[in-house]
XYZ file of C-alpha atoms in Angstrom:
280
model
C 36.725 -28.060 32.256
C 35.582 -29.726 29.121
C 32.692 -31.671 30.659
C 31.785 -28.145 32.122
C 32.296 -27.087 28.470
C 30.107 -29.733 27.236
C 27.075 -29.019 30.335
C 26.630 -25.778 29.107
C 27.180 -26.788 24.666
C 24.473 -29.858 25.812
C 21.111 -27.256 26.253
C 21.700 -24.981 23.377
C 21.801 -28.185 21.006
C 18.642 -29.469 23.167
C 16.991 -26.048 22.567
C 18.159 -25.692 18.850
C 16.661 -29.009 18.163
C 13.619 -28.567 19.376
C 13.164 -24.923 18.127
C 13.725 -26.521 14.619
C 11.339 -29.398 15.301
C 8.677 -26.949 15.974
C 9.168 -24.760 13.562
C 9.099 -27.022 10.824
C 6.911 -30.071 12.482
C 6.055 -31.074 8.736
C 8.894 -30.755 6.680
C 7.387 -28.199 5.170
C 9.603 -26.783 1.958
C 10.554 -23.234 2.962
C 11.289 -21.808 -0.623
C 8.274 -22.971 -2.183
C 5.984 -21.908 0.762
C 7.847 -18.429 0.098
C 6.881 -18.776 -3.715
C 3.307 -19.357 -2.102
C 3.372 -15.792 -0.217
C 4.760 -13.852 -3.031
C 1.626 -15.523 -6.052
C -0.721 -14.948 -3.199
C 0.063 -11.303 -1.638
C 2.191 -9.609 -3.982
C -0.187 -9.250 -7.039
C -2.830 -7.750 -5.558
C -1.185 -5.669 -3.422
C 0.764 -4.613 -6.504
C -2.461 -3.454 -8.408
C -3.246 -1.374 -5.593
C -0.445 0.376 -5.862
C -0.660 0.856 -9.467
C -3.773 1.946 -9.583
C -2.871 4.338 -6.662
C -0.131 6.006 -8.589
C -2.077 5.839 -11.553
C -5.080 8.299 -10.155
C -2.419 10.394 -8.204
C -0.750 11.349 -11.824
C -3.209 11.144 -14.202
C -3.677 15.163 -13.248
C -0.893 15.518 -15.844
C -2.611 14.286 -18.750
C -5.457 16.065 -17.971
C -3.667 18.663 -18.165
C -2.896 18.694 -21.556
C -6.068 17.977 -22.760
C -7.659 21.100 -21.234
C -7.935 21.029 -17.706
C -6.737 24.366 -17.559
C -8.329 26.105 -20.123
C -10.217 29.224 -19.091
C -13.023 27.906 -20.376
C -12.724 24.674 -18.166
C -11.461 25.215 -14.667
C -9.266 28.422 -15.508
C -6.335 27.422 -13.874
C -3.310 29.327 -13.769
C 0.256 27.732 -13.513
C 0.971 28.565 -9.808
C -2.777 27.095 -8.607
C -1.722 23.935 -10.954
C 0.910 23.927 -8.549
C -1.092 24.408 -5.434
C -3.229 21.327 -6.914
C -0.232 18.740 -7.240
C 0.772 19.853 -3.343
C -2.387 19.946 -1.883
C -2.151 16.142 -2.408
C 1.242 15.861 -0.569
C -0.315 17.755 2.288
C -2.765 15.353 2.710
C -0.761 12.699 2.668
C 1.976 13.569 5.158
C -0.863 14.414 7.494
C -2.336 11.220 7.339
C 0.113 8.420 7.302
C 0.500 7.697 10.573
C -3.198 7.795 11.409
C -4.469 5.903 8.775
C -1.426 3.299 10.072
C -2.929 3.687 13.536
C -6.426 2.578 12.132
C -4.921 -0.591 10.118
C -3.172 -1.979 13.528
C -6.671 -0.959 14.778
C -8.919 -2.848 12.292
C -7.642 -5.520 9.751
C -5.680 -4.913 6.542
C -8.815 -6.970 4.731
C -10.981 -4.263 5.725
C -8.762 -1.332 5.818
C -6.592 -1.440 2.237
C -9.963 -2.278 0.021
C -11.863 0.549 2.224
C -8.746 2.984 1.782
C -8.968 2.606 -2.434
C -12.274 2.692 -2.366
C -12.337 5.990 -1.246
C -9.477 7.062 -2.768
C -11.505 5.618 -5.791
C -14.427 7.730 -5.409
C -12.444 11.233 -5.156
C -10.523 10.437 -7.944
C -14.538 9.720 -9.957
C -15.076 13.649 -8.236
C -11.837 15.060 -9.779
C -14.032 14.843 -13.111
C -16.812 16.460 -12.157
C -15.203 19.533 -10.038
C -16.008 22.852 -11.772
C -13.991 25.305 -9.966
C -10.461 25.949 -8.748
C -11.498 25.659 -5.195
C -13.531 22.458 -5.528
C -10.276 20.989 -7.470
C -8.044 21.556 -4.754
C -9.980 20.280 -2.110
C -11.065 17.034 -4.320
C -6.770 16.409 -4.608
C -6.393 17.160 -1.148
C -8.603 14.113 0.273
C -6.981 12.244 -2.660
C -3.827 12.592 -1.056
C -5.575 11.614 2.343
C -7.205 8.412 1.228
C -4.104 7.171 -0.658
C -1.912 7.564 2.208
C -2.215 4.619 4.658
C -1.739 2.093 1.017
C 1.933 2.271 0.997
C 2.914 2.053 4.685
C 0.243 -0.158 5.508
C 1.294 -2.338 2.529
C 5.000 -2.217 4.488
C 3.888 -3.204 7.653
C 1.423 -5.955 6.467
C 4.230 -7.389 4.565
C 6.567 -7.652 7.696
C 3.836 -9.792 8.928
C 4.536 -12.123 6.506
C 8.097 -12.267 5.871
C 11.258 -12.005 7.574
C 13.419 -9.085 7.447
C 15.731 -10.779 4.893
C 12.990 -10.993 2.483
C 10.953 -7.989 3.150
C 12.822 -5.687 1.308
C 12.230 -7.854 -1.718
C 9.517 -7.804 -2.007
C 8.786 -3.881 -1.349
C 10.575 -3.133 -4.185
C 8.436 -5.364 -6.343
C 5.306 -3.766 -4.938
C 6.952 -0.158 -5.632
C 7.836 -0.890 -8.917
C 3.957 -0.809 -10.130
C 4.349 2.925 -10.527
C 6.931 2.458 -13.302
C 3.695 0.457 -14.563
C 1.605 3.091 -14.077
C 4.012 5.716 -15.993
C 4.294 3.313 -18.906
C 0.676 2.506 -19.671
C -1.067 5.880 -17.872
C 0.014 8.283 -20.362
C -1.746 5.664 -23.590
C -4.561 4.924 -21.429
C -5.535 8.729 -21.157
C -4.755 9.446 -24.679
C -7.363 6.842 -25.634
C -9.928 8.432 -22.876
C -8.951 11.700 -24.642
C -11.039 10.690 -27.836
C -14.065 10.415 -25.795
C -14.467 14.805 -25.843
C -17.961 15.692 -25.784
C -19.281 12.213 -24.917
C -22.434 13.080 -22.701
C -21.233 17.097 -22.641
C -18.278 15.984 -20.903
C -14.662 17.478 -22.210
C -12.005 14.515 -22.581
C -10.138 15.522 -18.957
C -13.113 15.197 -17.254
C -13.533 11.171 -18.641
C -9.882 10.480 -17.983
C -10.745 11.179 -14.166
C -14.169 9.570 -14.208
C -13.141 6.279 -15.924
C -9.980 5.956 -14.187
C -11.966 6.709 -10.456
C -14.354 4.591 -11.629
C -12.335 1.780 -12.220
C -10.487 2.004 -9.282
C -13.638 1.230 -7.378
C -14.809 -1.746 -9.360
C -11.129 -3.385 -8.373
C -11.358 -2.216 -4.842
C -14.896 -3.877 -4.220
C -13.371 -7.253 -5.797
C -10.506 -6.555 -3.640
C -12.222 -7.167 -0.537
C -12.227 -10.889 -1.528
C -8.575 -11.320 -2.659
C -6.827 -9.424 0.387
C -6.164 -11.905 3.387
C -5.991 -10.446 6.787
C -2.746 -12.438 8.931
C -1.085 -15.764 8.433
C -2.877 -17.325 11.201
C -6.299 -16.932 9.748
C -5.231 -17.390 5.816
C -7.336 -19.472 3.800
C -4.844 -20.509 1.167
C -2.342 -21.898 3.811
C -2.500 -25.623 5.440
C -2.310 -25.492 9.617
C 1.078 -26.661 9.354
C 2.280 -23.764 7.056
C 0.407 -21.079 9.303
C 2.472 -22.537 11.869
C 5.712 -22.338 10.088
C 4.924 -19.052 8.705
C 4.140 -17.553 12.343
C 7.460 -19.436 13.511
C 9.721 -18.319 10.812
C 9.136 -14.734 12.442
C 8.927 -15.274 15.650
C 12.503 -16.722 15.006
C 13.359 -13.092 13.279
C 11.881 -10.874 14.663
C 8.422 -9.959 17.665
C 6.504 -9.411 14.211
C 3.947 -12.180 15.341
C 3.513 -10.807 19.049
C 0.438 -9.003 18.354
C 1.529 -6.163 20.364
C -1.229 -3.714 21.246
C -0.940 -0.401 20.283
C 0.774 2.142 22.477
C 1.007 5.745 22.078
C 4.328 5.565 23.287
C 5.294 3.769 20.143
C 3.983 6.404 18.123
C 5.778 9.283 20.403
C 8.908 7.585 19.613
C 8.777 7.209 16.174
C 7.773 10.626 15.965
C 11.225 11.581 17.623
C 13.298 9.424 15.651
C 15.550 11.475 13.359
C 15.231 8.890 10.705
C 11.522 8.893 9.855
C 11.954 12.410 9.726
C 14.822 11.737 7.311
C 12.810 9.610 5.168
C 9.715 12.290 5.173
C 12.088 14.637 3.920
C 13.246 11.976 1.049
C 10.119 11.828 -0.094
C 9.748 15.536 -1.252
């Protein structure tokens, strides 16, 4: 009985062994390549986001200095309203497609390309001069922001394990605390620049901010890496351990192609519904 005992106990050590020899051929230092990860991904990624929050909000400084005004855009409190959900609508409706493009293309090209647009609206939002044109200008801001934050999710669980992922998310969602803190001084400094080229202050607080959001997203196309098995920054070895690490955790590195039947059943899963409904 024990030899059979010690026939079967005999492979698993064989197979641990060598899973551990391959994973970490090297001796590669786990934490520190970790340490690596987070100075290389989680900046950037982390000015997106602020930046993102930053043009989605700034609507409420521009508020009070004179967006509203009947002599400006005339808006009334219910179509302010209908301005701050029009951008919700948007981006409800295009999450999952704008996901469906980044598994599609690569998050180098897609994230920059996503605030660059988002970049460009925002630079509109100044220059509307109706209700209608508003609206619609916050609407396609809510579409171009949307596929940041999920596709920032998923392109993290490319690089870490589960354990670590969450981490790391909340690091990356805490840049619109950032944005709160510093948006409200930033457009109170804009503010002084009323009348500058015939423009009213609320019109610069959009334009500079939009504006600035593009010169970062063209840069950004250089400082976003795509996967860890083309990353510049990493040796061969750590690419290896990297892509081992989570193939140990979880099918993260199978490059699965996509399948609608992925997307049916996440639609029919009670918790993303759950979640959607969180974030109203």
């Amino acid at each position: 009985m024990s030899n059979e005992k010690a026939a079967l106990e005999q492979p698993e050590r064989e197979s641990s062994l060598e899973e551990n020899s391959f994973a970490n051929p090297e001796g590669i230092d786990e934490k520190s390549l970790v340490r690596k990860l987070d100075l290389k991904l989680l900046p950037p990624l982390t000015l997106l986001y602020l930046l993102s929050f930053l043009d989605r909000s700034n609507v409420g400084n521009a508020k009070l200095v004179h967006l509203t005004d009947k002599d400006q855009l005339n808006i009334t409190g219910n179509q302010y309203l209908l301005t701050l959900t029009m951008y919700f609508v948007g981006y409800v409706l295009f999450e999952i497609p704008c996901n469906i493009i980044l598994k599609r293309t690569t998050p180098k090209f897609w994230l920059p390309t996503l605030m660059l647009a988002w970049g460009i609206v925002a630079t509109l939002l100044g220059v509307t001069q109706n209700f209608a044109g508003f609206v619609v200008a916050r609407f396609f801001l809510g579409v171009t922001e949307s596929g940041l934050f999920p596709g920032v999710v998923f392109y993290l669980s490319m690089w870490y394990k589960r354990t670590e992922t969450h981490y790391r998310i909340a690091l990356f969602f805490s840049a619109a605390s950032l944005a709160g803190a510093f948006g409200g001084i930033l457009a109170y400094g804009i503010s002084f620049m009323d009348g500058v080229g015939g423009y009213r202050g609320w019109r610069w607080i959009f334009i500079l901010e939009g504006l600035l959001t593009v010169l970062i997203a063209a840069a950004s196309y250089l400082f976003i890496h795509n996967y860890p098995s083309t990353a510049p920054f990493l040796t061969e070895p750590e690419r290896a351990f990297v892509q081992a690490r989570l193939k140990g955790d979880s099918d993260a590195t199978n490059d699965e192609k996509f399948s609608w039947d992925n997307v049916a059943s996440a639609m029919k899963d009670y918790k993303c519904w759950l979640y959607c409904k969180l974030r109203f």
